[in-house]
Structure formats: C-alpha cells, structure tokens
PDB file of C-alpha atoms and ligand atoms in Angstrom:
ATOM      1  CA  UNK A 979      11.572  10.611   4.024  1.00 71.00           C
ATOM      2  CA  UNK A 980       9.278  12.913   6.029  1.00 85.00           C
ATOM      3  CA  UNK A 981       7.023  15.498   4.404  1.00 92.00           C
ATOM      4  CA  UNK A 982       9.586  17.997   3.108  1.00 92.00           C
ATOM      5  CA  UNK A 983       9.562  16.642  -0.442  1.00 92.00           C
ATOM      6  CA  UNK A 984       5.757  16.621  -0.422  1.00 94.00           C
ATOM      7  CA  UNK A 985       5.471  20.196   0.832  1.00 93.00           C
ATOM      8  CA  UNK A 986       8.194  21.555  -1.439  1.00 93.00           C
ATOM      9  CA  UNK A 987       6.358  20.382  -4.574  1.00 93.00           C
ATOM     10  CA  UNK A 988       3.042  22.023  -3.747  1.00 95.00           C
ATOM     11  CA  UNK A 989       1.522  25.476  -3.362  1.00 93.00           C
ATOM     12  CA  UNK A 990      -1.103  25.106  -0.642  1.00 93.00           C
ATOM     13  CA  UNK A 991      -2.651  28.442  -1.459  1.00 91.00           C
ATOM     14  CA  UNK A 992      -3.592  27.168  -4.899  1.00 93.00           C
ATOM     15  CA  UNK A 993      -3.997  23.455  -4.281  1.00 93.00           C
ATOM     16  CA  UNK A 994      -6.757  22.094  -2.014  1.00 93.00           C
ATOM     17  CA  UNK A 995      -4.442  19.285  -0.868  1.00 94.00           C
ATOM     18  CA  UNK A 996      -3.641  19.149   2.882  1.00 93.00           C
ATOM     19  CA  UNK A 997      -0.286  20.572   3.959  1.00 92.00           C
ATOM     20  CA  UNK A 998       0.037  17.973   6.696  1.00 90.00           C
ATOM     21  CA  UNK A 999       2.145  17.766   9.793  1.00 82.00           C
ATOM     22  CA  UNK A1000       4.796  15.164  10.387  1.00 67.00           C
ATOM     23  CA  UNK A1001       4.113  13.049  13.452  1.00 67.00           C
ATOM     24  CA  UNK A1002       6.904  12.462  15.957  1.00 64.00           C
ATOM     25  CA  UNK A1003       8.842   9.445  14.737  1.00 61.00           C
ATOM     26  CA  UNK A1004       9.597   6.299  16.596  1.00 60.00           C
ATOM     27  CA  UNK A1005       7.225   6.976  19.468  1.00 60.00           C
ATOM     28  CA  UNK A1006       5.399   3.846  20.475  1.00 59.00           C
ATOM     29  CA  UNK A1007       1.653   4.071  20.092  1.00 56.00           C
ATOM     30  CA  UNK A1008      -0.012   4.181  23.507  1.00 55.00           C
ATOM     31  CA  UNK A1009      -2.617   1.719  22.242  1.00 56.00           C
ATOM     32  CA  UNK A1010      -2.385  -0.693  19.366  1.00 60.00           C
ATOM     33  CA  UNK A1011      -4.068   1.128  16.557  1.00 80.00           C
ATOM     34  CA  UNK A1012      -5.313   0.122  13.168  1.00 92.00           C
ATOM     35  CA  UNK A1013      -3.115   1.161  10.290  1.00 96.00           C
ATOM     36  CA  UNK A1014      -4.795   2.450   7.164  1.00 97.00           C
ATOM     37  CA  UNK A1015      -4.238   2.233   3.445  1.00 98.00           C
ATOM     38  CA  UNK A1016      -5.781   4.150   0.582  1.00 98.00           C
ATOM     39  CA  UNK A1017      -5.678   3.965  -3.199  1.00 98.00           C
ATOM     40  CA  UNK A1018      -6.447   7.176  -5.063  1.00 98.00           C
ATOM     41  CA  UNK A1019      -7.249   7.153  -8.751  1.00 98.00           C
ATOM     42  CA  UNK A1020      -5.428  10.186 -10.061  1.00 98.00           C
ATOM     43  CA  UNK A1021      -6.271  11.597 -13.470  1.00 98.00           C
ATOM     44  CA  UNK A1022      -3.100  13.613 -13.921  1.00 96.00           C
ATOM     45  CA  UNK A1023      -1.192  13.966 -17.196  1.00 93.00           C
ATOM     46  CA  UNK A1024      -1.209  10.212 -17.110  1.00 95.00           C
ATOM     47  CA  UNK A1025      -3.812   8.301 -15.131  1.00 97.00           C
ATOM     48  CA  UNK A1026      -2.396   6.234 -12.261  1.00 98.00           C
ATOM     49  CA  UNK A1027      -3.437   4.743  -8.943  1.00 98.00           C
ATOM     50  CA  UNK A1028      -1.630   6.098  -5.871  1.00 98.00           C
ATOM     51  CA  UNK A1029      -1.237   3.326  -3.316  1.00 98.00           C
ATOM     52  CA  UNK A1030      -0.519   4.616   0.194  1.00 98.00           C
ATOM     53  CA  UNK A1031       0.252   2.751   3.421  1.00 97.00           C
ATOM     54  CA  UNK A1032       0.335   4.338   6.848  1.00 96.00           C
ATOM     55  CA  UNK A1033       3.762   3.956   8.485  1.00 95.00           C
ATOM     56  CA  UNK A1034       5.826   6.174  10.793  1.00 91.00           C
ATOM     57  CA  UNK A1035       3.043   8.756  10.987  1.00 92.00           C
ATOM     58  CA  UNK A1036       2.925   9.385   7.236  1.00 95.00           C
ATOM     59  CA  UNK A1037       1.585   7.661   4.129  1.00 97.00           C
ATOM     60  CA  UNK A1038       4.273   5.716   2.275  1.00 97.00           C
ATOM     61  CA  UNK A1039       3.337   6.071  -1.387  1.00 97.00           C
ATOM     62  CA  UNK A1040       3.640   4.404  -4.771  1.00 98.00           C
ATOM     63  CA  UNK A1041       2.144   5.355  -8.123  1.00 98.00           C
ATOM     64  CA  UNK A1042       0.722   2.202  -9.687  1.00 97.00           C
ATOM     65  CA  UNK A1043       0.678   2.556 -13.465  1.00 95.00           C
ATOM     66  CA  UNK A1044      -2.427   0.435 -14.097  1.00 96.00           C
ATOM     67  CA  UNK A1045      -5.554  -0.264 -12.101  1.00 95.00           C
ATOM     68  CA  UNK A1046      -4.692  -2.659  -9.245  1.00 93.00           C
ATOM     69  CA  UNK A1047      -6.084  -6.163  -9.498  1.00 87.00           C
ATOM     70  CA  UNK A1048      -8.345  -7.969  -7.107  1.00 89.00           C
ATOM     71  CA  UNK A1049      -7.218 -11.388  -8.424  1.00 90.00           C
ATOM     72  CA  UNK A1050      -3.801 -12.950  -7.770  1.00 92.00           C
ATOM     73  CA  UNK A1051      -0.961 -13.332 -10.194  1.00 81.00           C
ATOM     74  CA  UNK A1052      -0.532 -10.308 -12.436  1.00 90.00           C
ATOM     75  CA  UNK A1053       2.156  -7.798 -11.481  1.00 94.00           C
ATOM     76  CA  UNK A1054       1.614  -4.058 -11.643  1.00 96.00           C
ATOM     77  CA  UNK A1055       4.505  -1.627 -11.915  1.00 97.00           C
ATOM     78  CA  UNK A1056       4.588   0.762  -8.929  1.00 97.00           C
ATOM     79  CA  UNK A1057       6.902   3.765  -8.706  1.00 97.00           C
ATOM     80  CA  UNK A1058       7.813   4.925  -5.200  1.00 97.00           C
ATOM     81  CA  UNK A1059       6.823   8.556  -4.609  1.00 96.00           C
ATOM     82  CA  UNK A1060       7.247  11.014  -1.765  1.00 96.00           C
ATOM     83  CA  UNK A1061       5.655  10.407   1.649  1.00 96.00           C
ATOM     84  CA  UNK A1062       2.261  12.065   1.999  1.00 97.00           C
ATOM     85  CA  UNK A1063       0.618  13.362   5.198  1.00 96.00           C
ATOM     86  CA  UNK A1064      -1.893  11.083   6.901  1.00 95.00           C
ATOM     87  CA  UNK A1065      -4.647  13.606   6.147  1.00 96.00           C
ATOM     88  CA  UNK A1066      -4.130  12.896   2.462  1.00 97.00           C
ATOM     89  CA  UNK A1067      -5.965   9.581   2.888  1.00 97.00           C
ATOM     90  CA  UNK A1068      -9.252  11.542   2.884  1.00 97.00           C
ATOM     91  CA  UNK A1069      -8.328  13.830   0.011  1.00 97.00           C
ATOM     92  CA  UNK A1070     -10.294  13.836  -3.216  1.00 97.00           C
ATOM     93  CA  UNK A1071     -10.999  16.668  -5.569  1.00 97.00           C
ATOM     94  CA  UNK A1072      -9.363  18.729  -8.223  1.00 97.00           C
ATOM     95  CA  UNK A1073      -5.757  19.946  -8.238  1.00 97.00           C
ATOM     96  CA  UNK A1074      -5.788  23.074 -10.411  1.00 96.00           C
ATOM     97  CA  UNK A1075      -4.052  23.383 -13.761  1.00 95.00           C
ATOM     98  CA  UNK A1076      -0.402  24.365 -13.473  1.00 95.00           C
ATOM     99  CA  UNK A1077       0.001  22.801 -10.018  1.00 95.00           C
ATOM    100  CA  UNK A1078       1.935  19.649  -9.224  1.00 95.00           C
ATOM    101  CA  UNK A1079      -0.216  16.620 -10.085  1.00 95.00           C
ATOM    102  CA  UNK A1080      -2.897  18.773 -11.732  1.00 97.00           C
ATOM    103  CA  UNK A1081      -6.058  16.787 -12.361  1.00 97.00           C
ATOM    104  CA  UNK A1082      -8.731  14.991 -10.401  1.00 98.00           C
ATOM    105  CA  UNK A1083      -8.219  12.623  -7.492  1.00 98.00           C
ATOM    106  CA  UNK A1084     -10.837  10.185  -6.317  1.00 98.00           C
ATOM    107  CA  UNK A1085     -10.654   7.527  -3.649  1.00 98.00           C
ATOM    108  CA  UNK A1086     -10.621   4.153  -5.407  1.00 98.00           C
ATOM    109  CA  UNK A1087     -10.278   1.988  -2.303  1.00 98.00           C
ATOM    110  CA  UNK A1088      -9.489   2.395   1.376  1.00 98.00           C
ATOM    111  CA  UNK A1089      -9.391   0.380   4.565  1.00 98.00           C
ATOM    112  CA  UNK A1090      -7.016  -0.991   7.147  1.00 97.00           C
ATOM    113  CA  UNK A1091      -4.089  -3.361   6.832  1.00 97.00           C
ATOM    114  CA  UNK A1092      -2.111  -5.842   8.901  1.00 96.00           C
ATOM    115  CA  UNK A1093       1.488  -6.862   8.480  1.00 95.00           C
ATOM    116  CA  UNK A1094       3.884  -9.104  10.376  1.00 92.00           C
ATOM    117  CA  UNK A1095       6.709  -6.582  10.061  1.00 92.00           C
ATOM    118  CA  UNK A1096       6.613  -2.781  10.265  1.00 93.00           C
ATOM    119  CA  UNK A1097       6.272  -1.442   6.714  1.00 94.00           C
ATOM    120  CA  UNK A1098       9.167   1.024   7.152  1.00 92.00           C
ATOM    121  CA  UNK A1099      11.532  -1.896   7.897  1.00 93.00           C
ATOM    122  CA  UNK A1100      10.238  -4.005   5.025  1.00 95.00           C
ATOM    123  CA  UNK A1101      10.654  -1.020   2.709  1.00 94.00           C
ATOM    124  CA  UNK A1102      14.357  -0.872   3.440  1.00 93.00           C
ATOM    125  CA  UNK A1103      14.633  -4.559   2.611  1.00 94.00           C
ATOM    126  CA  UNK A1104      12.608  -4.024  -0.563  1.00 95.00           C
ATOM    127  CA  UNK A1105       9.871  -6.554   0.137  1.00 96.00           C
ATOM    128  CA  UNK A1106       6.576  -5.680   1.788  1.00 97.00           C
ATOM    129  CA  UNK A1107       3.767  -8.069   2.537  1.00 97.00           C
ATOM    130  CA  UNK A1108       0.484  -6.635   3.783  1.00 97.00           C
ATOM    131  CA  UNK A1109      -2.940  -8.038   4.409  1.00 97.00           C
ATOM    132  CA  UNK A1110      -5.442  -5.510   3.082  1.00 97.00           C
ATOM    133  CA  UNK A1111      -8.937  -5.076   4.430  1.00 97.00           C
ATOM    134  CA  UNK A1112     -10.328  -2.822   1.741  1.00 97.00           C
ATOM    135  CA  UNK A1113     -13.620  -2.635  -0.057  1.00 97.00           C
ATOM    136  CA  UNK A1114     -12.038  -3.792  -3.311  1.00 97.00           C
ATOM    137  CA  UNK A1115      -8.658  -5.160  -2.316  1.00 97.00           C
ATOM    138  CA  UNK A1116      -8.869  -7.923   0.256  1.00 96.00           C
ATOM    139  CA  UNK A1117      -6.181 -10.396   1.194  1.00 95.00           C
ATOM    140  CA  UNK A1118      -2.435 -10.595   1.018  1.00 96.00           C
ATOM    141  CA  UNK A1119      -0.619  -8.197  -1.296  1.00 97.00           C
ATOM    142  CA  UNK A1120       3.076  -7.870  -2.026  1.00 96.00           C
ATOM    143  CA  UNK A1121       5.241  -4.920  -3.019  1.00 97.00           C
ATOM    144  CA  UNK A1122       8.706  -5.952  -4.168  1.00 97.00           C
ATOM    145  CA  UNK A1123      11.447  -3.576  -5.249  1.00 97.00           C
ATOM    146  CA  UNK A1124      12.937  -4.426  -8.610  1.00 96.00           C
ATOM    147  CA  UNK A1125      15.171  -1.411  -9.380  1.00 94.00           C
ATOM    148  CA  UNK A1126      16.546   1.748  -7.806  1.00 92.00           C
ATOM    149  CA  UNK A1127      16.312   3.074  -4.273  1.00 88.00           C
ATOM    150  CA  UNK A1128      14.173   5.691  -2.542  1.00 85.00           C
ATOM    151  CA  UNK A1129      11.917   8.023  -4.514  1.00 86.00           C
ATOM    152  CA  UNK A1130      11.404   6.879  -8.120  1.00 91.00           C
ATOM    153  CA  UNK A1131      12.494   3.312  -7.349  1.00 95.00           C
ATOM    154  CA  UNK A1132      10.546   0.680  -9.235  1.00 97.00           C
ATOM    155  CA  UNK A1133       8.495  -1.965  -7.486  1.00 97.00           C
ATOM    156  CA  UNK A1134       5.972  -4.570  -8.501  1.00 97.00           C
ATOM    157  CA  UNK A1135       2.618  -4.776  -6.782  1.00 97.00           C
ATOM    158  CA  UNK A1136       0.503  -7.903  -6.870  1.00 96.00           C
ATOM    159  CA  UNK A1137      -1.877 -10.096  -4.938  1.00 96.00           C
ATOM    160  CA  UNK A1138      -0.381 -13.262  -3.459  1.00 93.00           C
ATOM    161  CA  UNK A1139      -1.529 -16.576  -4.842  1.00 88.00           C
ATOM    162  CA  UNK A1140      -3.584 -18.509  -2.326  1.00 81.00           C
ATOM    163  CA  UNK A1141      -1.529 -21.107  -0.486  1.00 76.00           C
ATOM    164  CA  UNK A1142      -2.357 -24.647  -1.587  1.00 73.00           C
ATOM    165  CA  UNK A1143      -4.557 -26.349   0.955  1.00 71.00           C
ATOM    166  CA  UNK A1144      -2.513 -28.812   2.985  1.00 70.00           C
ATOM    167  CA  UNK A1145      -3.253 -32.451   2.407  1.00 68.00           C
ATOM    168  CA  UNK A1146      -4.401 -33.999   5.602  1.00 68.00           C
ATOM    169  CA  UNK A1147      -2.524 -37.239   6.077  1.00 67.00           C
ATOM    170  CA  UNK A1148      -3.592 -39.090   9.175  1.00 64.00           C
ATOM    171  CA  UNK A1149      -0.739 -40.064  11.428  1.00 63.00           C
ATOM    172  CA  UNK A1150       0.386 -43.648  10.823  1.00 62.00           C
ATOM    173  CA  UNK A1151      -0.242 -44.573  14.433  1.00 61.00           C
ATOM    174  CA  UNK A1152      -3.872 -43.661  14.106  1.00 60.00           C
ATOM    175  CA  UNK A1153      -4.460 -45.991  11.130  1.00 61.00           C
ATOM    176  CA  UNK A1154      -6.269 -49.173  12.016  1.00 65.00           C
ATOM    177  CA  UNK A1155      -3.756 -51.990  12.213  1.00 65.00           C
ATOM    178  CA  UNK A1156      -4.102 -54.907   9.907  1.00 66.00           C
ATOM    179  CA  UNK A1157      -4.759 -58.114  11.679  1.00 64.00           C
ATOM    180  CA  UNK A1158      -1.885 -60.466  11.625  1.00 59.00           C
ATOM    181  CA  UNK A1159      -2.484 -63.710   9.968  1.00 59.00           C
TER     182      UNK A1159
HETATM  183 MN1   MN B2002      -0.586  10.827  -8.100  1.00 79.29          MN
END
C-alpha cells in the first residue's frame, strides 16, 4: 500500500501527526531486528483501537471496533486501514477538529512481536498469526480476513486458545514387563 493514502488524507500543517517516509521495500535487513506493534486508543467520532504491525518498513493497520481482549476466545471486528509510517508508533496527542481522524490518540499498548511468516505475506493470504510481547497483550494473536480485500476489508482479531497440554504416555517398551507365569 505504501504511505500515499495516509499522506493524502492528512494536512500536516494542521495535524501534529508525522508525515513519515516510506522505507525502501524488499531490502533485507542487515541485522535481524525486532519488529514492533502498537495499539492506539483513538477517540475519534467513534472510539476505536488502532492495531498496527511493523512490516515492509511501514505500520500495517486495522481499526478494532472494541477494546482488544487479553483473554482468549472472543473475536473483535477489525477493519483494515491505510498503512501508517513507522514514526506513528510513538504518536499520541490531539488531532484538531476538522482534520481526518479528529480527536485524541493515546498509546494503549506497545511492544515487539514474532511471527513464523512475514506479515505482508500472511496478509495476502488473509490469515496472520503473531506472538505479541506487549504490556497488556501477551501471547499468540490471530487476525483473519472475513470479507473484502485491501483497505476497508473486514477481519476478526482474537487471542488464540492455549493448546491443550499433551498427555505424556510412556513408550510401551519402557513399561516394566509383567513376569510370565
Ligand atoms: Mn484511528
């Protein structure tokens, strides 16, 4: 997506939000680096929680319609929104009246994340699994696309249920043999 949609919607003279610069795409990182996530509570016309994951030098973004949950099970609706610049992860403050997203933004949670697959690839497939290391959100979370494509597509966001602990069954060979009569 890049940052064009983000920059087109905003007036950076009036809004304190960062303009941001797109990073060169597809360049391998010289060193393995920690990827970040942030959730911003945004009191706009309607309150929502903007969930953002670092990928391809930008923040992939979703507007979650209710406060995210720290316990597994319950799904939250998440609407995909335009990519935001990486600098946005530190943004909090007030977007003035009349501007896009007018209202207050505060950082609700932030941290790093791990994933087995690059988020940009999982996004195309419509199923993202990330392990969040936040202050509030910790553990494995899933974003799954349920309708639409690209900006405004609808996803569900939820915490994975813990895997059932495996029963330990000792190998037959290691069981003491019964004495033959
Ligand atoms: Mn928002």
